[in-house]
Amino acid sequence: MSEFRTASSAGPDEAVPDAPITPASPGSWDTRSEEVLSDSALTVGAAGSDARAGSRVADVPAVKGKTRKPGGRRGAVDPVKALMHRHRELCERAVDPLEIAAGLEAHGVTDRTAARFRHRDVFSLAEEMYARAERDDESASGASGATGGSSAAALSQSEARAAGPQVPVGWAAFAMLPGAVCAMAVAALDLTSGSAKLFAGVLGALAVGVALRVALRQGPLRVLGRQVPATRAWTGFLLAYALVGEGLLDGVLSGGPDGPWPLRTAPLLGLALAVAPAAWCARVFAVQSARTLAVSRGLDDFAAAVRPLLCGVFAVFLAVLTGLLLASGAVLGEGTRGVGPAVALGALLLLARLLEVHGFPDAGALMLGVACAAQTLALATALGGRLPGFGFLSAPVEGVASAWGPGAVAVLICGGAAAVLLAHAMRRLTRASAHAEVVR
C-alpha cells in the first residue's frame, strides 16, 4: 500500500506524481491547457486544408488518460446534400434547374426556406442541386464525351422549355372546328321544322360535342395530368341551361311554361366560336409564363410577373367573347339577350380549364358543380314558390328577375363562381410548379 502515500507522509523534496493533493497554484493551466484550448489547435480557417488541420491537431500534447484522434472533430453537415437525397428522383430526371425549382416549390420550399440552405432564393438552390447532381452523374459515368453530349442535350431541352410547352401541329384548325360545326347545326335548326328539327338538334348536339372533344385534346387546352370526370357532366349541364334555362325560368316565374321552351342558340354559337380565342389565350399564357420562368430569379418575382399576364389574357378573352356573342345575336336575330349569362359562363369555363391544364382540376370541378347546383336550386325554388304558403321560396329569384331580368340569375351564379376561380387562379397559376411538366 505504499503507492497510496499522502502528502503529509512524504518529504519536502520527494516527488509524488499521483498523490491526490490539492493544487497549490494554477501554473499548469498557463501552458499546456491553454495550448490545448487555443483556437489555432481546434479550428481550421476557411483557407486551411485538411492536411494542415491534421498536423496541428497531431502537434497538440495529449492529456493524460485521454487520446485525441486527428479526425475526432465533427464535420459540418451539408444541408443541400440532404435535400438532394430527399428529392433524388427529381434531381435525376431534371433536364434543367427550372424543373428542380418548380418541384421544390411544389413541395413547399419557398425563398425563405432556401435561406436556411444559404441561398438567396429557390432558383439559386435549384441551380446548385442541378449542378451537383450533374457532377455526380459525370463522376459515375467517367466519360467526358458523354458529358458534353448530355450538357448539350440539357441545354437544348432547356431552350425548348423556355419556348413553352409543345402542342400538336395544326391546333388552330382544331380550335376552330367547334365553331364551324355549331354554325352548321344552328343553320340546320333554322331550316327544319317538326320531327326533322328535333333530329337535327340531337345530331347537331352530338357533332358539336365530338368537335369540342377533339379541339380540347389537340391544342393548348389539352390536359396531360389528372382529370375530374364530373367536370364534363357539369359543363354539359351549364351549356344546356344556356340554351333553354333563361326561357324556362322566365316561363316558370310568369305562371307557365306555356308551350315549348324558347331556345337561345346565339349564346351557344358564341361560346363555340370562342373556343379558338380561348386556345390562343391559353397558348400565350403558357409561352409567356415559360419565358418568364426562364429569366426569373425568385418565386416572388415570377408571381409578380405572371399575375398581370393572367389578368391581361383573361380580359382579352372576355372582350373577344363579348364581340362574338353580339355578332351571333345580330346574325340570328336574338339581339343582346343571353349575352351577359354567356359571358359569365365563358369566363367560368376558361378559368376551370386553365386550372385543369396546369394541374389543379379540383377547384374548377368544384365551382362548376356549385354553379350547376345553384341554377337547379333557382329553378326549384321558383317552382316551389307556387305551393300555398311557400311563396317565400321564390322571393329571391323573383326579386332578381324583376329587377334585371331572368338572365341575371345565371349572371350572378356563374359570375360569382368565376370570381372565386379567378382569385384561386391568381394564387395557383402564378406558382412555378404550375408551369413544369415534372409536377403534373
Coordinates of C-alpha atoms in Angstrom, one line a residue:
M1 CA 0.0 0.0 0.0
S2 CA 3.0 2.3 -0.4
E3 CA 1.5 3.8 -3.6
F4 CA -1.2 5.5 -1.6
R5 CA 1.0 7.8 0.4
T6 CA -0.3 11.1 1.4
A7 CA 1.4 14.5 1.1
S8 CA 1.9 14.7 4.9
S9 CA 4.0 11.5 5.0
A10 CA 6.2 12.5 2.1
G11 CA 9.3 14.5 2.4
P12 CA 9.6 18.1 1.1
D13 CA 11.9 17.1 -1.8
E14 CA 10.2 13.8 -2.6
A15 CA 8.1 13.7 -5.8
V16 CA 4.7 12.0 -5.6
P17 CA 3.3 12.3 -9.1
D18 CA 0.0 10.5 -8.4
A19 CA -0.8 11.8 -5.0
P20 CA -4.3 13.1 -4.5
I21 CA -3.3 16.6 -3.3
T22 CA -4.9 20.0 -3.8
P23 CA -3.2 22.1 -6.5
A24 CA -1.3 24.9 -4.9
S25 CA -1.2 27.2 -8.0
P26 CA -2.7 27.4 -11.5
G27 CA 0.7 27.2 -13.1
S28 CA 0.0 24.0 -15.1
W29 CA -3.1 25.7 -16.7
D30 CA -1.0 28.5 -18.1
T31 CA 0.9 26.4 -20.6
R32 CA -0.4 23.1 -21.7
S33 CA -4.1 23.6 -21.1
E34 CA -4.3 26.9 -22.9
E35 CA -2.5 25.4 -25.8
V36 CA -5.0 22.6 -25.9
L37 CA -7.9 25.0 -25.8
S38 CA -6.5 27.5 -28.2
D39 CA -8.4 28.3 -31.5
S40 CA -5.4 27.5 -33.6
A41 CA -5.3 24.0 -32.3
L42 CA -9.0 23.2 -32.5
T43 CA -10.3 25.2 -35.5
V44 CA -9.3 25.5 -39.1
G45 CA -9.5 28.7 -41.1
A46 CA -11.5 28.9 -44.3
A47 CA -8.4 28.8 -46.5
G48 CA -6.7 26.0 -44.5
S49 CA -6.6 22.4 -45.8
D50 CA -7.5 19.2 -44.0
A51 CA -3.8 18.1 -44.0
R52 CA -2.7 21.3 -42.2
A53 CA -5.5 20.9 -39.7
G54 CA -4.5 17.3 -39.1
S55 CA -0.9 18.3 -38.4
R56 CA -2.0 21.0 -36.0
V57 CA -4.1 18.6 -34.0
A58 CA -1.4 16.0 -34.0
D59 CA 1.1 18.5 -32.5
V60 CA -1.2 19.2 -29.5
P61 CA 0.2 17.4 -26.4
A62 CA -2.1 14.7 -25.3
V63 CA -3.8 15.0 -21.9
K64 CA -3.1 12.1 -19.6
G65 CA -5.8 9.5 -19.7
K66 CA -7.3 10.8 -23.0
T67 CA -6.4 10.2 -26.6
R68 CA -7.3 12.8 -29.2
K69 CA -7.9 11.4 -32.6
P70 CA -6.9 13.6 -35.6
G71 CA -10.4 13.1 -37.2
G72 CA -12.4 13.3 -34.0
R73 CA -13.9 16.8 -34.7
R74 CA -17.4 16.6 -36.1
G75 CA -17.6 18.0 -39.6
A76 CA -20.2 20.5 -40.8
V77 CA -23.4 18.9 -42.1
D78 CA -24.2 19.6 -45.8
P79 CA -27.9 20.6 -45.8
V80 CA -28.0 20.7 -49.6
K81 CA -26.8 17.2 -49.9
A82 CA -29.6 16.0 -47.5
L83 CA -32.1 17.9 -49.6
M84 CA -30.8 16.3 -52.8
H85 CA -31.1 12.9 -51.1
R86 CA -34.7 13.7 -50.2
H87 CA -35.5 14.7 -53.8
R88 CA -33.3 12.3 -55.5
E89 CA -35.7 11.3 -58.3
L90 CA -36.4 15.0 -59.1
C91 CA -32.7 15.7 -59.4
E92 CA -32.1 12.7 -61.6
R93 CA -34.8 13.3 -64.2
A94 CA -34.5 17.1 -64.3
V95 CA -33.2 18.5 -67.6
D96 CA -32.6 22.0 -66.3
P97 CA -32.6 23.8 -62.9
L98 CA -36.1 25.2 -63.6
E99 CA -37.6 21.7 -63.2
I100 CA -35.9 21.3 -59.8
A101 CA -37.1 24.8 -58.7
A102 CA -40.6 24.1 -59.7
G103 CA -40.5 20.7 -58.0
L104 CA -39.1 22.2 -54.8
E105 CA -41.8 24.9 -54.9
A106 CA -44.5 22.3 -55.3
H107 CA -43.2 20.6 -52.2
G108 CA -43.5 23.7 -50.2
V109 CA -39.9 25.1 -50.4
T110 CA -40.0 28.9 -50.6
D111 CA -37.4 31.6 -50.8
R112 CA -37.5 31.8 -47.0
T113 CA -36.8 28.1 -46.8
A114 CA -33.9 28.4 -49.3
A115 CA -32.3 31.0 -47.0
R116 CA -31.8 28.2 -44.4
F117 CA -29.8 26.4 -47.1
R118 CA -27.6 29.5 -47.5
H119 CA -29.2 30.5 -50.8
R120 CA -31.0 33.7 -51.7
D121 CA -33.9 32.1 -53.4
V122 CA -35.2 28.7 -54.6
F123 CA -33.8 29.2 -58.1
S124 CA -30.2 29.5 -56.9
L125 CA -30.7 26.5 -54.6
A126 CA -32.1 24.5 -57.6
E127 CA -29.0 25.6 -59.7
E128 CA -26.7 24.2 -57.1
M129 CA -28.7 21.0 -56.8
Y130 CA -28.7 20.5 -60.6
A131 CA -25.0 21.2 -60.9
R132 CA -24.1 18.8 -58.1
A133 CA -26.4 16.1 -59.4
E134 CA -24.8 16.6 -62.9
R135 CA -21.3 16.3 -61.4
D136 CA -22.4 13.1 -59.6
D137 CA -23.6 11.6 -62.9
E138 CA -20.4 12.7 -64.6
S139 CA -18.2 11.1 -62.0
A140 CA -20.2 7.9 -62.1
S141 CA -20.0 7.7 -65.9
G142 CA -16.4 8.8 -66.2
A143 CA -16.8 9.7 -69.9
S144 CA -16.0 13.2 -70.9
G145 CA -17.5 12.9 -74.4
A146 CA -20.8 11.7 -73.0
T147 CA -20.7 14.6 -70.6
G148 CA -20.6 17.1 -73.4
G149 CA -23.4 15.4 -75.2
S150 CA -25.6 15.4 -72.1
S151 CA -24.9 19.0 -71.4
A152 CA -25.8 20.0 -75.0
A153 CA -29.0 17.9 -74.8
A154 CA -29.9 19.5 -71.5
L155 CA -29.3 23.0 -72.9
S156 CA -31.5 22.2 -76.0
Q157 CA -34.3 20.9 -73.7
S158 CA -34.0 24.0 -71.5
E159 CA -34.3 26.2 -74.6
A160 CA -37.3 24.2 -75.7
R161 CA -38.9 24.6 -72.3
A162 CA -38.4 28.4 -72.4
A163 CA -40.3 28.4 -75.7
G164 CA -43.3 26.9 -74.0
P165 CA -45.0 23.5 -73.9
Q166 CA -45.2 21.6 -77.2
V167 CA -48.6 21.4 -78.9
P168 CA -49.6 19.4 -82.0
V169 CA -49.2 20.9 -85.4
G170 CA -52.4 22.4 -86.7
W171 CA -54.0 23.1 -83.3
A172 CA -55.5 26.3 -84.6
A173 CA -57.6 24.4 -87.2
F174 CA -58.8 22.1 -84.5
A175 CA -59.7 25.0 -82.3
M176 CA -62.0 26.5 -85.0
L177 CA -63.8 23.2 -85.5
P178 CA -66.4 23.5 -82.7
G179 CA -67.5 26.9 -84.0
A180 CA -67.8 25.7 -87.6
V181 CA -69.8 22.6 -86.6
C182 CA -72.1 24.6 -84.3
A183 CA -72.8 27.1 -87.0
M184 CA -73.9 24.3 -89.3
A185 CA -76.0 22.8 -86.6
V186 CA -77.7 26.2 -85.9
A187 CA -78.4 26.6 -89.6
A188 CA -79.9 23.1 -89.7
L189 CA -82.2 24.0 -86.9
D190 CA -83.4 27.2 -88.7
L191 CA -84.1 25.3 -91.9
T192 CA -86.1 22.4 -90.4
S193 CA -89.3 22.0 -88.5
G194 CA -91.2 19.4 -86.6
S195 CA -89.6 16.0 -86.1
A196 CA -86.8 16.9 -88.6
K197 CA -85.9 19.8 -86.4
L198 CA -85.7 17.5 -83.3
F199 CA -83.5 15.1 -85.2
A200 CA -81.3 17.9 -86.5
G201 CA -80.9 19.3 -83.0
V202 CA -79.9 15.9 -81.5
L203 CA -77.5 15.2 -84.3
G204 CA -76.0 18.7 -84.1
A205 CA -75.5 18.5 -80.4
L206 CA -73.6 15.2 -80.8
A207 CA -71.5 16.7 -83.6
V208 CA -70.6 19.8 -81.5
G209 CA -69.7 17.6 -78.6
V210 CA -67.3 15.5 -80.7
A211 CA -65.8 18.6 -82.3
L212 CA -65.3 20.2 -78.9
R213 CA -63.6 17.0 -77.5
V214 CA -61.2 16.9 -80.5
A215 CA -60.4 20.6 -80.1
L216 CA -59.7 20.2 -76.4
R217 CA -57.4 17.2 -76.9
Q218 CA -55.4 18.6 -79.8
G219 CA -54.4 22.1 -78.7
P220 CA -53.2 24.3 -75.8
L221 CA -56.3 23.4 -73.8
R222 CA -55.5 19.7 -73.6
V223 CA -55.0 18.2 -70.1
L224 CA -51.9 16.0 -69.6
G225 CA -52.4 15.3 -65.9
R226 CA -55.2 14.2 -63.7
Q227 CA -58.9 15.0 -64.6
V228 CA -62.1 15.0 -62.7
P229 CA -64.7 13.0 -64.6
A230 CA -67.6 15.1 -63.2
T231 CA -66.3 18.2 -65.0
R232 CA -67.8 17.0 -68.3
A233 CA -71.2 16.5 -66.7
W234 CA -71.2 19.9 -65.1
T235 CA -70.1 21.6 -68.3
G236 CA -72.9 19.9 -70.3
F237 CA -75.5 21.0 -67.8
L238 CA -74.3 24.6 -67.9
L239 CA -74.4 24.6 -71.7
A240 CA -77.9 23.1 -71.7
Y241 CA -79.0 25.8 -69.2
A242 CA -77.6 28.5 -71.5
L243 CA -79.7 27.0 -74.3
V244 CA -83.1 26.7 -72.5
G245 CA -82.6 27.9 -68.9
E246 CA -83.4 31.5 -69.3
G247 CA -86.6 30.8 -71.2
L248 CA -87.6 28.1 -68.8
L249 CA -87.1 30.3 -65.7
D250 CA -89.0 33.2 -67.4
G251 CA -91.9 30.9 -68.1
V252 CA -91.9 29.5 -64.5
L253 CA -91.9 32.9 -63.0
S254 CA -94.7 34.1 -65.3
G255 CA -97.0 31.2 -64.4
G256 CA -96.1 28.8 -67.2
P257 CA -94.4 27.5 -69.0
D258 CA -97.0 27.6 -71.8
G259 CA -95.9 25.7 -74.9
P260 CA -92.4 24.7 -75.9
W261 CA -89.4 26.4 -74.2
P262 CA -87.7 29.1 -76.3
L263 CA -84.2 28.2 -77.4
R264 CA -81.3 30.6 -77.2
T265 CA -78.9 29.4 -79.9
A266 CA -76.9 32.6 -80.1
P267 CA -75.1 32.1 -76.7
L268 CA -74.2 28.5 -77.7
L269 CA -72.9 29.7 -81.1
G270 CA -70.8 32.4 -79.5
L271 CA -69.3 30.1 -76.9
A272 CA -68.5 27.5 -79.6
L273 CA -66.8 30.2 -81.7
A274 CA -64.9 31.4 -78.6
V275 CA -63.0 28.1 -78.3
A276 CA -60.4 29.3 -80.8
P277 CA -59.6 32.6 -78.9
A278 CA -59.6 30.6 -75.6
A279 CA -57.0 28.2 -77.1
W280 CA -55.0 31.2 -78.3
C281 CA -55.1 32.8 -74.9
A282 CA -54.1 29.6 -73.2
R283 CA -51.1 29.3 -75.6
V284 CA -50.0 32.9 -75.0
F285 CA -50.2 32.4 -71.2
A286 CA -48.2 29.2 -71.3
V287 CA -45.5 30.5 -73.6
Q288 CA -45.0 33.8 -71.8
S289 CA -45.1 32.1 -68.4
A290 CA -42.4 29.7 -69.5
R291 CA -40.2 32.6 -70.7
T292 CA -40.8 34.4 -67.5
L293 CA -39.8 31.4 -65.5
A294 CA -36.6 31.0 -67.5
V295 CA -35.4 34.5 -66.6
S296 CA -36.9 34.9 -63.1
R297 CA -34.6 34.8 -60.0
G298 CA -37.2 34.3 -57.3
L299 CA -40.6 33.0 -56.7
D300 CA -42.0 36.3 -55.8
D301 CA -40.6 37.9 -58.9
F302 CA -42.1 35.2 -61.0
A303 CA -45.5 35.6 -59.4
A304 CA -45.4 39.3 -59.8
A305 CA -44.7 39.0 -63.5
V306 CA -47.3 36.3 -64.2
R307 CA -50.1 37.9 -62.3
P308 CA -50.7 40.8 -64.8
L309 CA -50.2 38.4 -67.7
L310 CA -53.0 36.2 -66.4
C311 CA -55.3 39.2 -65.9
G312 CA -54.5 40.5 -69.4
V313 CA -55.1 37.2 -71.1
F314 CA -58.4 36.8 -69.2
A315 CA -59.5 40.4 -70.1
V316 CA -58.7 39.8 -73.8
F317 CA -60.8 36.6 -73.9
L318 CA -63.8 38.3 -72.3
A319 CA -63.6 41.1 -74.8
V320 CA -63.4 38.7 -77.8
L321 CA -66.2 36.5 -76.3
T322 CA -68.4 39.6 -75.9
G323 CA -67.9 40.6 -79.5
L324 CA -68.6 37.0 -80.8
L325 CA -71.8 36.9 -78.7
L326 CA -73.0 40.2 -80.0
A327 CA -72.3 39.2 -83.6
S328 CA -74.1 35.8 -83.1
G329 CA -77.1 37.6 -81.7
A330 CA -77.2 40.0 -84.5
V331 CA -77.0 37.3 -87.2
L332 CA -79.6 35.0 -85.6
G333 CA -81.9 37.9 -84.7
E334 CA -81.8 37.4 -80.9
G335 CA -80.2 40.7 -80.1
T336 CA -78.4 41.1 -76.8
R337 CA -80.5 38.6 -74.9
G338 CA -78.3 36.0 -73.3
V339 CA -75.0 37.9 -73.7
G340 CA -74.5 38.5 -70.0
P341 CA -75.0 34.9 -68.9
A342 CA -72.9 33.6 -71.7
V343 CA -70.0 35.9 -70.9
A344 CA -70.1 34.8 -67.2
L345 CA -70.3 31.1 -68.3
G346 CA -67.4 31.6 -70.7
A347 CA -65.3 33.1 -68.0
L348 CA -66.1 30.3 -65.7
L349 CA -65.3 27.6 -68.2
L350 CA -62.0 29.2 -69.3
L351 CA -60.7 29.5 -65.7
A352 CA -61.7 26.0 -64.9
R353 CA -60.0 24.7 -68.0
L354 CA -56.8 26.7 -67.3
L355 CA -56.6 25.4 -63.8
E356 CA -57.1 21.8 -65.1
V357 CA -54.5 22.2 -67.8
H358 CA -51.9 23.4 -65.2
G359 CA -52.5 20.6 -62.7
F360 CA -55.3 22.0 -60.5
P361 CA -58.6 20.3 -61.6
D362 CA -60.3 20.1 -58.3
A363 CA -61.2 23.7 -57.8
G364 CA -62.6 24.1 -61.3
A365 CA -64.8 21.0 -60.9
L366 CA -66.0 22.2 -57.5
M367 CA -67.1 25.6 -58.8
L368 CA -68.7 24.1 -61.9
G369 CA -70.7 21.8 -59.6
V370 CA -71.6 24.7 -57.3
A371 CA -72.9 26.7 -60.3
C372 CA -75.0 23.7 -61.5
A373 CA -76.4 23.2 -58.0
A374 CA -77.2 26.9 -57.7
Q375 CA -79.0 27.1 -61.1
T376 CA -81.0 23.9 -60.2
L377 CA -81.9 25.4 -56.9
A378 CA -83.1 28.6 -58.6
L379 CA -85.5 26.7 -60.8
A380 CA -86.6 24.5 -57.9
T381 CA -87.4 27.5 -55.6
A382 CA -89.2 29.2 -58.5
L383 CA -91.4 26.1 -58.8
G384 CA -91.7 25.7 -55.0
G385 CA -93.0 29.2 -54.6
R386 CA -96.2 28.2 -56.3
L387 CA -97.2 26.0 -53.4
P388 CA -99.6 27.5 -50.9
G389 CA -97.8 29.1 -48.1
F390 CA -94.3 28.7 -49.7
G391 CA -94.2 31.9 -51.7
F392 CA -91.1 33.0 -49.7
L393 CA -89.1 30.3 -51.5
S394 CA -89.2 32.1 -54.9
A395 CA -88.9 35.6 -53.4
P396 CA -85.1 35.9 -54.0
V397 CA -85.3 34.6 -57.6
E398 CA -88.4 36.8 -58.4
G399 CA -86.6 39.8 -56.9
V400 CA -83.5 39.4 -59.1
A401 CA -85.6 38.6 -62.2
S402 CA -87.9 41.5 -61.8
A403 CA -85.1 43.9 -61.3
W404 CA -82.6 42.8 -64.0
G405 CA -84.4 40.1 -66.0
P406 CA -84.3 36.3 -65.7
G407 CA -80.8 36.2 -67.2
A408 CA -79.4 38.0 -64.2
V409 CA -79.8 34.8 -62.1
A410 CA -77.3 33.0 -64.3
V411 CA -75.0 36.1 -64.4
L412 CA -74.9 36.2 -60.6
I413 CA -74.3 32.4 -60.3
C414 CA -71.7 31.9 -63.0
G415 CA -70.1 35.3 -62.4
G416 CA -69.7 34.6 -58.7
A417 CA -68.2 31.2 -59.4
A418 CA -65.9 32.8 -61.9
A419 CA -64.8 35.4 -59.5
V420 CA -63.9 32.8 -56.9
L421 CA -62.0 30.8 -59.5
L422 CA -60.1 33.9 -60.7
A423 CA -58.9 34.6 -57.1
H424 CA -57.9 30.9 -56.8
A425 CA -56.1 31.1 -60.2
M426 CA -54.2 34.2 -59.1
R427 CA -52.7 32.1 -56.3
R428 CA -52.2 28.8 -58.2
L429 CA -51.3 29.7 -61.7
T430 CA -48.6 32.2 -60.5
R431 CA -46.6 29.4 -59.0
A432 CA -43.6 28.0 -60.8
S433 CA -44.8 24.4 -60.2
A434 CA -47.9 25.2 -62.4
H435 CA -45.7 25.6 -65.4
A436 CA -43.5 22.5 -65.1
E437 CA -44.3 19.1 -66.5
V438 CA -42.4 17.4 -63.7
V439 CA -45.2 18.1 -61.2
R440 CA -48.1 17.2 -63.4

